[in-house]
Short mmCIF file of C-alpha atoms in Angstrom, two decimals:
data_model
loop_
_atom_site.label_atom_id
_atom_site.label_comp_id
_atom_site.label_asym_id
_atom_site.label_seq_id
_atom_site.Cartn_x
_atom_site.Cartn_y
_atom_site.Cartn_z
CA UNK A 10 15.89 0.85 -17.07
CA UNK A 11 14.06 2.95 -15.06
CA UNK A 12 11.75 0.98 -12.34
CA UNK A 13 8.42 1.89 -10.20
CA UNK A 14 7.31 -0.08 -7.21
CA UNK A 15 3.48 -0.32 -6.02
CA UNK A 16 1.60 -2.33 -3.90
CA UNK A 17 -1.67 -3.51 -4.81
CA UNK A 18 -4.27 -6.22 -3.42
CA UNK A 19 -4.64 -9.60 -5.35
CA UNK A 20 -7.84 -8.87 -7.02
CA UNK A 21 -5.85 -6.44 -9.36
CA UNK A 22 -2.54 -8.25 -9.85
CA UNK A 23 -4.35 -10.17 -13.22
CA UNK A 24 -5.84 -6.37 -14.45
CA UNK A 25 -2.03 -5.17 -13.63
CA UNK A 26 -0.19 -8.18 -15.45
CA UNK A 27 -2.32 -7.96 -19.17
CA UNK A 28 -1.90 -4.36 -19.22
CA UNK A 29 1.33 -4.31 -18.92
CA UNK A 30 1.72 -7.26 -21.10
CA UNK A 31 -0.30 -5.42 -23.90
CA UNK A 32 2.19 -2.72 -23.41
CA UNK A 33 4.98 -5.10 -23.73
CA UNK A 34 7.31 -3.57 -21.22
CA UNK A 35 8.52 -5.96 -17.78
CA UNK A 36 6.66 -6.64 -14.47
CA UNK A 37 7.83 -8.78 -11.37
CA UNK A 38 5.68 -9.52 -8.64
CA UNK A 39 6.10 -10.46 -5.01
CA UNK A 40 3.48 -11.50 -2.88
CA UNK A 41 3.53 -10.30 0.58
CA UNK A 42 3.65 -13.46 2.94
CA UNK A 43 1.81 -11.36 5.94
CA UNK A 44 -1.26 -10.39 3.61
CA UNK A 45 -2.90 -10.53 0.20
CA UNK A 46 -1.20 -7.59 -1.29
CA UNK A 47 1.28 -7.88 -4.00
CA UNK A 48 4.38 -5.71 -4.64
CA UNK A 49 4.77 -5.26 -8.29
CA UNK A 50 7.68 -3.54 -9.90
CA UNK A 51 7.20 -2.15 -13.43
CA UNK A 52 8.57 -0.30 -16.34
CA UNK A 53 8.78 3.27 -15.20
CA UNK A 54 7.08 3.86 -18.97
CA UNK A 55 4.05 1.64 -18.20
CA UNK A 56 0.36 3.09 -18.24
CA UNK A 57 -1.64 2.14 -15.38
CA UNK A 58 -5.12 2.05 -16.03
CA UNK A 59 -7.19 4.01 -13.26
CA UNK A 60 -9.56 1.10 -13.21
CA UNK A 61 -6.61 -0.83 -10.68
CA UNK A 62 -6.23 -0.16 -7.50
CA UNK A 63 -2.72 0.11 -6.78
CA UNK A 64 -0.42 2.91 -4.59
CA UNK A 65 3.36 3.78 -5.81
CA UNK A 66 5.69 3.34 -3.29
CA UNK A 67 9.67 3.52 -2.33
CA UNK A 68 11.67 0.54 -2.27
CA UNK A 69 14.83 0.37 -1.01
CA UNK A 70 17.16 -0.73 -3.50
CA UNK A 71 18.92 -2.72 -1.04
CA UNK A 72 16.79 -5.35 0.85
CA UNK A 73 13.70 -4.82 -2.13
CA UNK A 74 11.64 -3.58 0.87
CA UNK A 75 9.24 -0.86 0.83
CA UNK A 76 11.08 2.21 2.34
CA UNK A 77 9.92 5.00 4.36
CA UNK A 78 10.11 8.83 3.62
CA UNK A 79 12.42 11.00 5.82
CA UNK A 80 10.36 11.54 8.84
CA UNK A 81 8.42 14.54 9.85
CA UNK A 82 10.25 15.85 13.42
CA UNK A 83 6.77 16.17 14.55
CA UNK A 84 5.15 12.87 13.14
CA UNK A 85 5.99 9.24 13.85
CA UNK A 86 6.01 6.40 10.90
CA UNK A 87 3.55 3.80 11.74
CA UNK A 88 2.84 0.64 9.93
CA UNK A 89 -0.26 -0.41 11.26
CA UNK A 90 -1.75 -4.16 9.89
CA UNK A 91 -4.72 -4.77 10.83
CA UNK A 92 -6.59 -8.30 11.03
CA UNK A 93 -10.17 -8.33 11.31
CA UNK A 94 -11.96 -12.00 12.17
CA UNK A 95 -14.89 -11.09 9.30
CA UNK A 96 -14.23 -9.13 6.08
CA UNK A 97 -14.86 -5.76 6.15
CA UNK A 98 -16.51 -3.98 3.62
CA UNK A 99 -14.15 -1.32 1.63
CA UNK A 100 -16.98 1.67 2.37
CA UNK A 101 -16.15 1.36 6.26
CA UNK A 102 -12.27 1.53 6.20
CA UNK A 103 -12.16 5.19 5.90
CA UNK A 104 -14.72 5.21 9.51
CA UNK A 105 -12.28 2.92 10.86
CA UNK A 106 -9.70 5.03 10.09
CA UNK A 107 -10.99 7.80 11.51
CA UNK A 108 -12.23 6.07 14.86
CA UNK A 109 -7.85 4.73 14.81
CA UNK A 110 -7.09 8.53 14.24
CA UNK A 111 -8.98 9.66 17.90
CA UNK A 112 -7.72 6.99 19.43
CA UNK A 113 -4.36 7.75 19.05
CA UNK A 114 -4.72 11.48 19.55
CA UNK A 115 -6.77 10.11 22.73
CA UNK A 116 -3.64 7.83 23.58
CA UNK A 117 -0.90 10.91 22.72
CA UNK A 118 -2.72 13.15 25.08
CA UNK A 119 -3.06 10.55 28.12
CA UNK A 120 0.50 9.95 28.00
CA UNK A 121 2.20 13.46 27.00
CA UNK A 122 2.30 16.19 29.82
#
């Protein structure tokens, strides 16, 4: 059987779980201790409605982890998890992660000759 991992926040795991239930195919879910995204892994077959918010990624097959792409020689991988002390509304994540962007090019050209 051929398997597809996503994450996806908790507000969609109940969307996620009755579609693929109508569909009748197989779903497991993990909950990620450090936030209140889920992990799902699903029939490769199963529709996902564009309604849910949820982003395919790699897992590797042997710790069930999500798993990084070979690297770009000019890029780093960065897992960046951010906690804010007040919710932040969903329209301001993409300033925030443009304000994160120049701060690191900022930081890369302090600290590279």
């Amino acid at each position: 059987m051929n398997i597809k991992s996503y994450i996806l926040p908790e507000k969609d795991v109940g969307a996620l779980a009755q579609s693929v239930a109508i569909q009748q195919r197989k779903i497991s879910l993990i909950k990620d201790k450090e936030s209140s995204f889920y992990i799902a892994h699903v029939d490769a077959e199963t529709i996902i409605p564009k309604s849910i918010q949820i982003l395919e990624i790699q897992v590797s097959e042997t710790t069930g982890l999500p798993e990084l792409n070979e690297a770009d020689p000019n890029g780093v991988d960065l897992l960046l998890r951010l906690q804010f002390d007040k919710q932040v509304e969903k329209e301001k994540l993409p300033e925030i992660y443009e304000h994160l962007t120049k701060a690191i090019d900022k930081a890369l050209k302090e600290i590279q000759p």
